[in-house]
Coordinates of N, CA and C in Angstrom, one line a residue:
X1 N -6.1 9.1 31.9 CA -5.3 9.3 30.7 C -5.9 10.4 29.9
X2 N -5.0 11.3 29.4 CA -5.4 12.4 28.6 C -5.8 12.0 27.1
X3 N -6.9 12.4 26.6 CA -7.3 12.1 25.3 C -6.6 12.9 24.3
X4 N -6.1 12.3 23.2 CA -5.4 13.0 22.1 C -6.4 13.9 21.4
X5 N -6.0 15.1 21.0 CA -6.9 15.9 20.2 C -6.5 15.8 18.7
X6 N -5.4 15.2 18.4 CA -4.9 15.1 17.1 C -5.0 13.7 16.5
X7 N -5.0 13.6 15.2 CA -4.9 12.3 14.6 C -3.4 11.9 14.5
X8 N -3.1 10.7 14.2 CA -1.7 10.3 14.1 C -0.9 11.2 13.0
X9 N -1.6 11.5 11.9 CA -1.0 12.3 10.9 C -0.8 13.7 11.4
X10 N -1.8 14.3 12.1 CA -1.6 15.6 12.6 C -0.5 15.7 13.7
X11 N -0.4 14.7 14.5 CA 0.6 14.6 15.5 C 2.0 14.6 14.9
X12 N 2.2 13.8 13.8 CA 3.5 13.8 13.1 C 3.8 15.1 12.5
X13 N 2.8 15.8 11.9 CA 3.0 17.1 11.4 C 3.5 18.1 12.5
X14 N 2.8 18.0 13.6 CA 3.2 18.9 14.7 C 4.7 18.6 15.2
X15 N 5.0 17.3 15.3 CA 6.3 17.0 15.7 C 7.4 17.4 14.7
X16 N 7.1 17.3 13.5 CA 8.0 17.8 12.4 C 8.2 19.3 12.5
X17 N 7.1 20.0 12.7 CA 7.1 21.4 12.8 C 7.9 21.9 14.1
X18 N 7.7 21.1 15.1 CA 8.5 21.4 16.4 C 10.0 21.4 16.1
X19 N 10.4 20.4 15.3 CA 11.9 20.4 15.0 C 12.3 21.6 14.3
X20 N 11.5 22.0 13.3 CA 11.8 23.3 12.5 C 11.7 24.5 13.4
X21 N 10.7 24.6 14.3 CA 10.6 25.7 15.2 C 11.7 25.8 16.1
X22 N 12.1 24.7 16.7 CA 13.2 24.6 17.6 C 14.6 25.1 17.1
X23 N 14.7 24.9 15.8 CA 16.0 25.3 15.1 C 16.0 26.8 14.8
X24 N 14.9 27.5 15.0 CA 14.9 28.9 14.6 C 15.4 29.8 15.7
X25 N 15.7 31.0 15.3 CA 16.1 32.0 16.3 C 14.8 32.8 16.7
X26 N 14.7 33.4 17.8 CA 13.5 34.1 18.3 C 13.0 35.1 17.3
X27 N 13.8 35.7 16.5 CA 13.3 36.7 15.6 C 12.7 36.1 14.4
X28 N 12.8 34.8 14.2 CA 12.2 34.1 13.0 C 10.8 33.6 13.4
X29 N 10.4 33.6 14.6 CA 9.2 33.0 15.0 C 8.0 33.7 14.4
X30 N 8.0 35.0 14.2 CA 6.9 35.7 13.6 C 6.7 35.2 12.1
X31 N 7.7 34.7 11.5 CA 7.5 34.2 10.1 C 7.0 32.8 10.1
X32 N 7.3 32.1 11.2 CA 6.9 30.7 11.3 C 5.4 30.5 11.4
X33 N 4.8 31.2 12.3 CA 3.4 31.0 12.6 C 2.4 31.1 11.5
X34 N 2.5 32.2 10.6 CA 1.6 32.3 9.5 C 1.7 31.1 8.5
X35 N 2.9 30.7 8.3 CA 3.1 29.5 7.4 C 2.6 28.2 8.0
X36 N 2.8 28.1 9.3 CA 2.4 26.9 10.0 C 0.8 26.8 10.0
X37 N 0.1 27.9 10.3 CA -1.3 27.9 10.3 C -1.9 27.7 8.9
X38 N -1.2 28.3 7.9 CA -1.7 28.1 6.5 C -1.6 26.6 6.1
X39 N -0.5 26.0 6.4 CA -0.3 24.6 6.1 C -1.4 23.7 6.9
X40 N -1.6 24.0 8.1 CA -2.6 23.3 8.9 C -4.0 23.4 8.3
X41 N -4.3 24.6 8.0 CA -5.7 24.9 7.4 C -5.8 24.2 6.0
X42 N -4.8 24.1 5.3 CA -4.9 23.5 4.0 C -5.1 22.0 4.1
X43 N -4.4 21.4 5.1 CA -4.5 19.9 5.3 C -5.8 19.5 6.1
X44 N -6.1 20.3 7.1 CA -7.3 20.0 7.9 C -8.2 21.2 8.1
X45 N -9.0 21.6 7.1 CA -9.8 22.8 7.2 C -10.8 22.7 8.4
X46 N -10.8 23.7 9.2 CA -11.7 23.7 10.4 C -13.1 23.6 10.0
X47 N -13.5 24.1 8.8 CA -14.9 24.0 8.4 C -15.3 22.6 8.2
X48 N -14.4 21.7 7.6 CA -14.7 20.3 7.4 C -14.9 19.6 8.7
X49 N -14.1 20.0 9.8 CA -14.2 19.4 11.1 C -15.5 19.8 11.7
X50 N -15.9 21.1 11.7 CA -17.1 21.5 12.3 C -18.4 21.2 11.6
X51 N -18.3 21.1 10.3 CA -19.5 20.9 9.6 C -19.3 19.8 8.5
X52 N -19.0 18.6 9.0 CA -18.7 17.5 8.1 C -19.9 17.1 7.2
X53 N -21.1 17.5 7.6 CA -22.3 17.1 6.8 C -22.5 18.1 5.6
X54 N -21.8 19.2 5.6 CA -21.9 20.2 4.5 C -20.9 20.0 3.4
X55 N -21.3 20.2 2.2 CA -20.4 20.2 1.0 C -19.4 21.4 1.2
X56 N -18.2 21.3 0.7 CA -17.2 22.3 0.9 C -17.6 23.7 0.3
X57 N -18.5 23.7 -0.7 CA -18.9 25.0 -1.3 C -20.3 25.4 -0.8
X58 N -20.9 24.7 0.1 CA -22.2 25.1 0.6 C -22.1 26.4 1.4
X59 N -23.0 27.3 1.3 CA -23.0 28.5 2.1 C -23.2 28.3 3.5
X60 N -22.6 29.1 4.4 CA -22.8 29.0 5.8 C -23.8 30.0 6.3
X61 N -24.5 29.8 7.4 CA -25.3 30.8 8.0 C -24.4 31.7 8.7
X62 N -25.0 32.9 9.1 CA -24.2 33.8 9.9 C -23.7 33.2 11.2
X63 N -24.5 32.4 11.8 CA -24.1 31.7 13.1 C -23.0 30.7 12.8
X64 N -23.1 30.0 11.7 CA -22.0 29.1 11.4 C -20.7 29.8 11.1
X65 N -20.8 30.9 10.4 CA -19.6 31.8 10.2 C -19.0 32.2 11.5
X66 N -19.8 32.7 12.4 CA -19.3 33.1 13.7 C -18.7 31.9 14.5
X67 N -19.3 30.8 14.5 CA -18.8 29.6 15.2 C -17.5 29.2 14.5
X68 N -17.4 29.2 13.2 CA -16.2 28.8 12.5 C -15.0 29.8 12.9
X69 N -15.3 31.1 12.9 CA -14.3 32.1 13.2 C -13.7 31.8 14.6
X70 N -14.7 31.6 15.5 CA -14.3 31.3 16.9 C -13.4 30.0 17.0
X71 N -13.7 29.0 16.3 CA -13.0 27.8 16.3 C -11.6 28.0 15.7
X72 N -11.5 28.7 14.7 CA -10.1 29.0 14.1 C -9.3 29.8 15.1
X73 N -9.9 30.8 15.7 CA -9.1 31.5 16.7 C -8.7 30.6 17.8
X74 N -9.6 29.8 18.3 CA -9.2 28.9 19.4 C -8.1 27.9 19.0
X75 N -8.2 27.4 17.8 CA -7.2 26.4 17.3 C -5.8 27.1 17.2
X76 N -5.8 28.4 16.9 CA -4.5 29.1 16.8 C -4.0 29.5 18.1
X77 N -4.7 29.3 19.2 CA -4.2 29.6 20.5 C -3.8 28.3 21.3
X78 N -3.9 27.2 20.6 CA -3.5 25.9 21.3 C -2.0 26.0 21.7
X79 N -1.7 25.5 22.8 CA -0.4 25.5 23.3 C 0.4 24.4 22.5
X80 N 1.2 24.9 21.6 CA 1.9 24.1 20.6 C 2.8 23.0 21.3
X81 N 3.7 23.5 22.1 CA 4.7 22.5 22.7 C 4.0 21.5 23.7
X82 N 3.1 22.0 24.5 CA 2.4 21.1 25.4 C 1.6 20.0 24.8
X83 N 1.0 20.3 23.6 CA 0.1 19.4 23.0 C 0.8 18.3 22.1
X84 N 2.1 18.4 21.9 CA 2.7 17.4 21.0 C 3.7 16.6 21.8
X85 N 3.9 16.9 23.0 CA 4.9 16.1 23.8 C 4.2 14.9 24.4

């Protein structure tokens, strides 16, 4: 059995967004993604996931910055439709 990568709250968010995405025309997709990723990042900051032991205003090392940037890039490449069905 495949392990879920989302929490129940995240899965609901994705399912709701899929409804919105499905109702758009192809030319609207470019406007969808920036808003989608902004909302995701506000609700579930990748920094808090990667470094739960750090305070939100604690400075990151250069390696931590690099790791965080890579994680954000990877998160934004997740196959949206396949991961919420």
